[in-house]
Amino acid sequence: MPPALRRLFPILTWGAAYTRASAANDLIAAVIVTIMLIPQSLAYALLAGLPAEVGLYASIAPLLIYALMGSSRTLAVGPVAVASLMTAAAVGKLAAQGTPEYLGAAIALAFLSGLMLLAMGALRLGFIANFLSHPVISGFISASGLLIAASQLPHLLGIKAGGQTLPELLGSLLRGLGGVNLPTLVIGAAAVGFLLWSRRGLAPLLRARGWQARPAGMVVRAAPVAAVALTTLAAWGLGLEARGVALVGEVPGGLPVPSLPPLDLGLWAQIAVPALLISIVGYVETISVAQTLAAKRRQRIDPDQELLALGGANLGSALSGGFPVTGGFARSVVNFDAGAETPAAGAFTAVGMALAVLFLTPLLHYLPKATLAATIVVAVLSLVDLGALRRTWVLSRTDFAAMLATMLVTLVVGVEAGISAGVILSLGLHLFRTSRPHVAVVGQVPGTEHFRNVLRHAVVTVPEVLTIRVDESLYFANARFLEDTVYDRVAADPGLRHVVLMCPAVNDVDASAFESLEAINSRLRDAGVTLHLSEVKGPVMDKLRRGHFLQELSGKVYMTQHDAMRALAPEVTARVRAAGRSE
Amino acid sequence: MPPALRRLFPILTWGAAYTRASAANDLIAAVIVTIMLIPQSLAYALLAGLPAEVGLYASIAPLLIYALMGSSRTLAVGPVAVASLMTAAAVGKLAAQGTPEYLGAAIALAFLSGLMLLAMGALRLGFIANFLSHPVISGFISASGLLIAASQLPHLLGIKAGGQTLPELLGSLLRGLGGVNLPTLVIGAAAVGFLLWSRRGLAPLLRARGWQARPAGMVVRAAPVAAVALTTLAAWGLGLEARGVALVGEVPGGLPVPSLPPLDLGLWAQIAVPALLISIVGYVETISVAQTLAAKRRQRIDPDQELLALGGANLGSALSGGFPVTGGFARSVVNFDAGAETPAAGAFTAVGMALAVLFLTPLLHYLPKATLAATIVVAVLSLVDLGALRRTWVLSRTDFAAMLATMLVTLVVGVEAGISAGVILSLGLHLFRTSRPHVAVVGQVPGTEHFRNVLRHAVVTVPEVLTIRVDESLYFANARFLEDTVYDRVAADPGLRHVVLMCPAVNDVDASAFESLEAINSRLRDAGVTLHLSEVKGPVMDKLRRGHFLQELSGKVYMTQHDAMRALAPEVTARVRAAGRSE
């Protein structure tokens, strides 16, 4: 079998060694994940403004494809909260909820996102995900969680309200507060209370009654299904629809029919940016979950292969009438904890979801939307991590600023603007930081061949020689700073005869920095000062050799700073070198 | 006198020590620069699509203000080719040439650019200029030179043609070729030929006839004025206007009347981006010229003060009916070579230009536009440096790509798109480069305490200890790469017990890298592997101390890599250390 094929379909590797024991474990995990995934799929479809069955469709084909292509053993893909919110934001601009255009645009979004991920994977562009710094991602996800929770409040209260931003949502909510539907509020509050209690109180209770940890955990995972069943029964038995409780209603049964998404270039152009943002955010989350879980079992994730697998999953979702999917944190952890050993668990989950679509949809008619909203609210509360603001503040003020700006823009302007602002700020702040690198004037430590910062150590310097150590790679953002720094020093000291640039921390030199070095060299020569380099790393030296710089350099390149000083100020250097010995 | 005032107005420093000898030198330089500046000011107004007198206005007030505020002794500001082209591109979208709206928008552009430069100076944001890498600036200026030359061909041929991009200009030119005006062509060709000859042939000729270098140089500088005078006389004497030669026509005499630019917020919003780009490009050019000249006399330039001075000059230009100005390379070199000692030379030049506006404008009526076009074409040829493409290719493929893309986008799409594409590409390529830093697995060099790359040197490693040296600061763009690299190695080697990250080249760690280090630590612990650090720099160590990382680190932080190996594999390390000695 060609290695490329084996790389593209990891199932060919793990599948060949698949055992009955693994299959049994995968099956158990699949049952638990399926029970968790049914209400989640319905809820995230609701969040995305789509019919309930679309959530189920997005939990079948993508899981099968990921099982074939994924390099993670335990990642579970499907609809997730943040991608659903981003879908609603992107598609909501183009069409009204409930129209075929809205559904078509959501499917096209999954299709385009799938194509983009496949292209990035084929071109090995996984590094694009690096443009999202951790604070930006963290701020974005917290803000998305708040937005999502706010967007579900109308469903919990039984009022009509909407909006894409927090001010819009809250304003609309306040205006609608007069029309609260009491039965809906009761169901919503009961569901939220039950779900919160099942997370915090149920497991300790079961353990206290002598349950093992694993079955107790499974019961907790089944709590949302219990909430769904109980509130559905209540809605049916008490005739709540007539009392104003919004129900999911008719859900078409049967498997999705494969079909192409709308091939409308105008539409594609409008959703290209959201598709890219969903792809990148989804990929970052996927990789992060996959690596966390893989590390626990010392397994390997192939980031470029994950792009392909996620792309395939999204294409599969679109072709089977679903919306954008990514790797979900909670469900992957459940899958892992339940003992899944291979991606076959995902395939089994897909079979479970298919059975649900075939046989359970009639039962969903009486499911109150408030129950799904409760599921969403409780799930996204774990996304909101405001403590990260404080932790980031301690580490880095600039990262804190990027995080806060991302959160505020996401809440007030929208998800796409928020993530874009975060990326731009991350880049800008990085450039700002590296554009003023740490630069130290150094002198010789008496009795040694070491050279240290004159401001921090008692060192010896020679008036006619200035040694500047640059603690950063030289590139366009700091090239001019280096020029400014050197000229300032030279202009301030008329007695200067030599400048040595000490480069042990210079890892790279780009064309701009190269030209700056040439400019420094020729301007210093005009001023009667010789330029030398010392401790230049191998790769940087290779680059310097390519141009005319070394021929034009007025001074020399020294292996060590001590060599440089021995050549430029031999008597002083020897005396300082010896000084320590006699002490 | 408060130091802040002294800093804001360098004239207070140099003016206090101003001598009669300096004044005489400055006056001579001013006369030469004035003679050069009169045709240039008219020509660049033509290039910007503005009436000729606007070019003269832009050469009076800005020079006076720069003389008060500039930190460079010899920089000469005024209308320059690239900023004039950018003005034409920005204003051409909003109004038709020759209308009051066109002039108003050009004046507003200078005003807004002045405000932006003042704000950047006040906030000490000079580092923004660093976002333009040298290759991007170089490619942009070469492409601008080509665009400018192409835009002047219709004036040289006496045909009607126009456009903002090279394809538009050339297409329009080809269509108009049938209507070439022969007298215009003769004047244009004669002027171009005379100016080229005066640059290349006149000085050697004069020197051969026994002239000194300095007076010979002055005669050469006066050649454009001679061309202006001769062709004006020819147009008047031969009645060329009747034969279809376009003349400058009526130029209003008298000094400009101070007035406010149009205070139209809608207009300001439309020109905000062009104003920012003109500000930054102009500032980068100004600083580069100023530093080159200052270095020759070992003088100091204050980059933030230059922002303020350039901002003041542009405000002055706008308030006196002029258009955007920057420091010009050619005129500054002439000023320097002619012996200017202080910014007073600029003030004297402003007086010269004011005299020209008062007394010379009637003479400009018969000046053929073809002569001005010839002045522009000959001047911008020195901007086009296609050899830079080859030189950059040798140094760096990625910088070459950024340069070529900037040139092509500038030529084919336009100046604003070109400079924007260049900035985005520079950033993207920088992130790409640093997102995959050089990472080496290292081992101990026998007989020493040194650790080197296992691929490059014959070194000794210990199976249960992996030491990875990272040759780059750790930040969001490469944090994930580090995670991937470490996990790959750990997953590939089940016998591994310790991982040491050797950090002598890590100059900084941001919040993303911090979280990656925490993730690596906890995931390695899950996999039964201990994480250690070695040779961490002081500032990085300070940052690590701020969070909980050091408490949670499964291993230790060692001062040197040798310390780490002595602790983790004492017997092997001691043997390897001794090995060389016995050899």
PDB file of C-alpha atoms in Angstrom, chain A residues 124 127 129-135 284 287-288 291-292 295-296 298-301 303-304 392 394-396 399 426-428 430-433 435-436 438 456 471-473 475-481 483-484 487-488 490-491 493-497 505 507-508 510-512 514-516 523 526-529 537 539 542-543 546-547, chain B residues 124 127 129-135 284 287-288 291-292 295-296 298-301 303-304 392 394-396 399 426-428 430-433 435-436 456 471-473 475-481 483-484 487-488 490-491 493-497 505 507-508 510-512 514-516 523 526-529 537-539 542-543 546-547:
ATOM      1  CA  ARG A 124       0.333  22.143   4.620  1.00  0.00           C
ATOM      2  CA  PHE A 127       0.599  27.292  10.525  1.00  0.00           C
ATOM      3  CA  ALA A 129      -3.828  28.626  12.909  1.00  0.00           C
ATOM      4  CA  ASN A 130      -0.818  30.141  14.665  1.00  0.00           C
ATOM      5  CA  PHE A 131      -2.053  33.640  13.823  1.00  0.00           C
ATOM      6  CA  LEU A 132      -4.571  33.210  16.622  1.00  0.00           C
ATOM      7  CA  SER A 133      -2.753  33.745  19.877  1.00  0.00           C
ATOM      8  CA  HIS A 134      -3.981  31.927  22.982  1.00  0.00           C
ATOM      9  CA  PRO A 135      -5.294  35.084  24.682  1.00  0.00           C
ATOM     10  CA  VAL A 284      -7.538  25.534  16.490  1.00  0.00           C
ATOM     11  CA  ILE A 287      -6.026  20.472  17.386  1.00  0.00           C
ATOM     12  CA  SER A 288      -5.992  21.660  20.960  1.00  0.00           C
ATOM     13  CA  GLN A 291      -3.359  17.001  21.389  1.00  0.00           C
ATOM     14  CA  THR A 292      -4.512  17.154  24.992  1.00  0.00           C
ATOM     15  CA  ALA A 295      -0.718  13.191  25.114  1.00  0.00           C
ATOM     16  CA  LYS A 296      -2.476  11.275  27.872  1.00  0.00           C
ATOM     17  CA  ARG A 298       1.404   9.157  24.315  1.00  0.00           C
ATOM     18  CA  GLN A 299      -0.165   9.130  20.873  1.00  0.00           C
ATOM     19  CA  ARG A 300       0.701  11.330  17.935  1.00  0.00           C
ATOM     20  CA  ILE A 301      -1.451  13.939  16.156  1.00  0.00           C
ATOM     21  CA  PRO A 303      -1.734  18.689  12.404  1.00  0.00           C
ATOM     22  CA  ASP A 304      -1.831  18.769   8.593  1.00  0.00           C
ATOM     23  CA  THR A 392      -3.093  37.043  31.413  1.00  0.00           C
ATOM     24  CA  VAL A 394      -0.128  38.992  35.383  1.00  0.00           C
ATOM     25  CA  LEU A 395       1.873  37.491  32.505  1.00  0.00           C
ATOM     26  CA  SER A 396       1.730  40.221  29.914  1.00  0.00           C
ATOM     27  CA  ASP A 399      -1.584  40.037  25.719  1.00  0.00           C
ATOM     28  CA  SER A 426      -1.928  40.145  18.248  1.00  0.00           C
ATOM     29  CA  LEU A 427       0.177  40.883  15.199  1.00  0.00           C
ATOM     30  CA  GLY A 428       0.471  44.571  15.973  1.00  0.00           C
ATOM     31  CA  HIS A 430       4.015  41.326  18.575  1.00  0.00           C
ATOM     32  CA  LEU A 431       5.577  43.726  16.109  1.00  0.00           C
ATOM     33  CA  PHE A 432       5.534  46.488  18.707  1.00  0.00           C
ATOM     34  CA  ARG A 433       7.296  44.229  21.225  1.00  0.00           C
ATOM     35  CA  SER A 435      10.347  46.439  17.209  1.00  0.00           C
ATOM     36  CA  ARG A 436      12.092  47.683  20.355  1.00  0.00           C
ATOM     37  CA  HIS A 438      16.362  44.555  24.376  1.00  0.00           C
ATOM     38  CA  ARG A 456      23.653  45.246  35.633  1.00  0.00           C
ATOM     39  CA  ASP A 471      18.829  40.332  22.131  1.00  0.00           C
ATOM     40  CA  GLU A 472      16.501  39.682  19.200  1.00  0.00           C
ATOM     41  CA  SER A 473      16.525  38.484  15.627  1.00  0.00           C
ATOM     42  CA  TYR A 475      14.092  41.946  10.832  1.00  0.00           C
ATOM     43  CA  PHE A 476      12.141  44.745   9.268  1.00  0.00           C
ATOM     44  CA  ALA A 477      10.224  45.711  12.407  1.00  0.00           C
ATOM     45  CA  ASN A 478      13.352  46.413  14.447  1.00  0.00           C
ATOM     46  CA  ALA A 479      15.921  47.190  11.739  1.00  0.00           C
ATOM     47  CA  ARG A 480      15.354  50.922  12.055  1.00  0.00           C
ATOM     48  CA  PHE A 481      15.476  50.772  15.832  1.00  0.00           C
ATOM     49  CA  GLU A 483      19.994  52.085  13.238  1.00  0.00           C
ATOM     50  CA  ASP A 484      18.591  54.727  15.601  1.00  0.00           C
ATOM     51  CA  TYR A 487      23.589  56.475  15.604  1.00  0.00           C
ATOM     52  CA  ASP A 488      22.451  57.896  18.918  1.00  0.00           C
ATOM     53  CA  VAL A 490      27.886  57.371  18.057  1.00  0.00           C
ATOM     54  CA  ALA A 491      26.579  60.945  17.885  1.00  0.00           C
ATOM     55  CA  ASP A 493      30.360  60.128  21.950  1.00  0.00           C
ATOM     56  CA  PRO A 494      32.876  61.927  19.699  1.00  0.00           C
ATOM     57  CA  GLY A 495      35.768  59.818  21.027  1.00  0.00           C
ATOM     58  CA  LEU A 496      34.394  56.600  19.646  1.00  0.00           C
ATOM     59  CA  ARG A 497      36.496  54.682  17.118  1.00  0.00           C
ATOM     60  CA  ALA A 505      20.888  36.122  20.278  1.00  0.00           C
ATOM     61  CA  ASN A 507      18.699  33.994  15.167  1.00  0.00           C
ATOM     62  CA  ASP A 508      17.855  35.460  11.771  1.00  0.00           C
ATOM     63  CA  ASP A 510      16.066  39.472   6.819  1.00  0.00           C
ATOM     64  CA  ALA A 511      16.673  41.718   3.818  1.00  0.00           C
ATOM     65  CA  SER A 512      15.601  44.855   5.710  1.00  0.00           C
ATOM     66  CA  PHE A 514      20.672  43.398   6.020  1.00  0.00           C
ATOM     67  CA  GLU A 515      20.216  46.805   4.431  1.00  0.00           C
ATOM     68  CA  SER A 516      20.204  48.417   7.867  1.00  0.00           C
ATOM     69  CA  ARG A 523      27.260  55.756   7.804  1.00  0.00           C
ATOM     70  CA  ASP A 526      31.423  58.340   6.979  1.00  0.00           C
ATOM     71  CA  ALA A 527      31.670  59.278  10.647  1.00  0.00           C
ATOM     72  CA  GLY A 528      35.132  57.724  10.994  1.00  0.00           C
ATOM     73  CA  VAL A 529      33.960  54.755  13.066  1.00  0.00           C
ATOM     74  CA  LYS A 537      25.562  32.331  14.617  1.00  0.00           C
ATOM     75  CA  PRO A 539      22.907  30.398   9.825  1.00  0.00           C
ATOM     76  CA  ASP A 542      25.681  31.979   5.936  1.00  0.00           C
ATOM     77  CA  LYS A 543      23.239  34.744   5.047  1.00  0.00           C
ATOM     78  CA  ARG A 546      25.516  35.893   0.308  1.00  0.00           C
ATOM     79  CA  GLY A 547      25.694  39.665  -0.284  1.00  0.00           C
TER      80      GLY A 547
ATOM     81  CA  ARG B 124       5.763  58.367  19.966  1.00  0.00           C
ATOM     82  CA  PHE B 127       7.657  52.458  15.171  1.00  0.00           C
ATOM     83  CA  ALA B 129       7.043  53.058  10.050  1.00  0.00           C
ATOM     84  CA  ASN B 130       8.757  49.758  10.839  1.00  0.00           C
ATOM     85  CA  PHE B 131       5.809  47.854   9.391  1.00  0.00           C
ATOM     86  CA  LEU B 132       7.166  48.738   5.969  1.00  0.00           C
ATOM     87  CA  SER B 133      10.062  46.418   5.276  1.00  0.00           C
ATOM     88  CA  HIS B 134      12.911  47.650   3.074  1.00  0.00           C
ATOM     89  CA  PRO B 135      12.018  45.339   0.169  1.00  0.00           C
ATOM     90  CA  VAL B 284       9.974  56.502   6.085  1.00  0.00           C
ATOM     91  CA  ILE B 287      13.887  59.491   8.177  1.00  0.00           C
ATOM     92  CA  SER B 288      16.000  57.527   5.759  1.00  0.00           C
ATOM     93  CA  GLN B 291      19.781  59.737   8.877  1.00  0.00           C
ATOM     94  CA  THR B 292      22.002  59.218   5.839  1.00  0.00           C
ATOM     95  CA  ALA B 295      25.627  60.308   9.795  1.00  0.00           C
ATOM     96  CA  LYS B 296      28.052  62.008   7.425  1.00  0.00           C
ATOM     97  CA  ARG B 298      27.924  62.644  13.044  1.00  0.00           C
ATOM     98  CA  GLN B 299      24.736  64.486  13.899  1.00  0.00           C
ATOM     99  CA  ARG B 300      21.670  63.120  15.631  1.00  0.00           C
ATOM    100  CA  ILE B 301      18.134  62.656  14.284  1.00  0.00           C
ATOM    101  CA  PRO B 303      12.680  60.056  14.854  1.00  0.00           C
ATOM    102  CA  ASP B 304       9.710  61.121  16.985  1.00  0.00           C
ATOM    103  CA  THR B 392      16.976  40.705  -2.693  1.00  0.00           C
ATOM    104  CA  VAL B 394      20.122  36.442  -3.345  1.00  0.00           C
ATOM    105  CA  LEU B 395      19.487  37.405   0.279  1.00  0.00           C
ATOM    106  CA  SER B 396      16.022  36.025   0.899  1.00  0.00           C
ATOM    107  CA  ASP B 399      11.654  39.108   0.907  1.00  0.00           C
ATOM    108  CA  SER B 426       5.776  41.293   4.968  1.00  0.00           C
ATOM    109  CA  LEU B 427       3.892  40.465   8.138  1.00  0.00           C
ATOM    110  CA  GLY B 428       2.647  37.134   6.839  1.00  0.00           C
ATOM    111  CA  HIS B 430       7.681  37.115   8.935  1.00  0.00           C
ATOM    112  CA  LEU B 431       5.151  35.074  10.884  1.00  0.00           C
ATOM    113  CA  PHE B 432       5.650  32.149   8.541  1.00  0.00           C
ATOM    114  CA  ARG B 433       9.416  32.308   9.037  1.00  0.00           C
ATOM    115  CA  SER B 435       6.376  30.081  13.072  1.00  0.00           C
ATOM    116  CA  ARG B 436       8.766  27.250  12.212  1.00  0.00           C
ATOM    117  CA  ARG B 456      26.073  18.703  12.705  1.00  0.00           C
ATOM    118  CA  ASP B 471      16.588  29.095  18.320  1.00  0.00           C
ATOM    119  CA  GLU B 472      13.830  31.690  18.480  1.00  0.00           C
ATOM    120  CA  SER B 473      11.778  33.673  20.947  1.00  0.00           C
ATOM    121  CA  TYR B 475       5.380  33.599  20.945  1.00  0.00           C
ATOM    122  CA  PHE B 476       1.949  32.813  19.583  1.00  0.00           C
ATOM    123  CA  ALA B 477       3.048  32.138  16.018  1.00  0.00           C
ATOM    124  CA  ASN B 478       5.441  29.351  16.991  1.00  0.00           C
ATOM    125  CA  ALA B 479       3.981  28.159  20.303  1.00  0.00           C
ATOM    126  CA  ARG B 480       2.021  25.382  18.627  1.00  0.00           C
ATOM    127  CA  PHE B 481       5.027  24.337  16.548  1.00  0.00           C
ATOM    128  CA  GLU B 483       4.115  21.681  21.144  1.00  0.00           C
ATOM    129  CA  ASP B 484       3.966  19.609  17.949  1.00  0.00           C
ATOM    130  CA  TYR B 487       4.994  15.595  21.246  1.00  0.00           C
ATOM    131  CA  ASP B 488       6.304  14.075  18.026  1.00  0.00           C
ATOM    132  CA  VAL B 490       8.043  11.922  22.800  1.00  0.00           C
ATOM    133  CA  ALA B 491       5.517   9.781  20.913  1.00  0.00           C
ATOM    134  CA  ASP B 493      10.486   7.277  21.623  1.00  0.00           C
ATOM    135  CA  PRO B 494       8.816   5.175  24.338  1.00  0.00           C
ATOM    136  CA  GLY B 495      12.063   4.926  26.344  1.00  0.00           C
ATOM    137  CA  LEU B 496      12.176   8.657  27.007  1.00  0.00           C
ATOM    138  CA  ARG B 497      12.088   9.833  30.636  1.00  0.00           C
ATOM    139  CA  ALA B 505      18.218  31.920  22.193  1.00  0.00           C
ATOM    140  CA  ASN B 507      14.634  36.246  24.125  1.00  0.00           C
ATOM    141  CA  ASP B 508      10.972  36.507  25.063  1.00  0.00           C
ATOM    142  CA  ASP B 510       4.419  35.697  25.496  1.00  0.00           C
ATOM    143  CA  ALA B 511       1.180  34.470  27.078  1.00  0.00           C
ATOM    144  CA  SER B 512       0.533  31.955  24.275  1.00  0.00           C
ATOM    145  CA  PHE B 514       3.508  30.393  28.335  1.00  0.00           C
ATOM    146  CA  GLU B 515       0.320  28.361  27.975  1.00  0.00           C
ATOM    147  CA  SER B 516       2.069  26.071  25.505  1.00  0.00           C
ATOM    148  CA  ARG B 523       0.872  16.518  28.837  1.00  0.00           C
ATOM    149  CA  ASP B 526       0.515  12.514  31.727  1.00  0.00           C
ATOM    150  CA  ALA B 527       2.876  10.553  29.490  1.00  0.00           C
ATOM    151  CA  GLY B 528       5.323   9.885  32.347  1.00  0.00           C
ATOM    152  CA  VAL B 529       7.995  12.267  31.083  1.00  0.00           C
ATOM    153  CA  LYS B 537      17.733  34.174  30.122  1.00  0.00           C
ATOM    154  CA  GLY B 538      17.092  36.628  32.945  1.00  0.00           C
ATOM    155  CA  PRO B 539      14.113  38.511  31.469  1.00  0.00           C
ATOM    156  CA  ASP B 542      11.406  36.926  35.400  1.00  0.00           C
ATOM    157  CA  LYS B 543       8.323  36.246  33.285  1.00  0.00           C
ATOM    158  CA  ARG B 546       5.009  35.511  37.467  1.00  0.00           C
ATOM    159  CA  GLY B 547       2.649  32.584  36.907  1.00  0.00           C
TER     160      GLY B 547
END
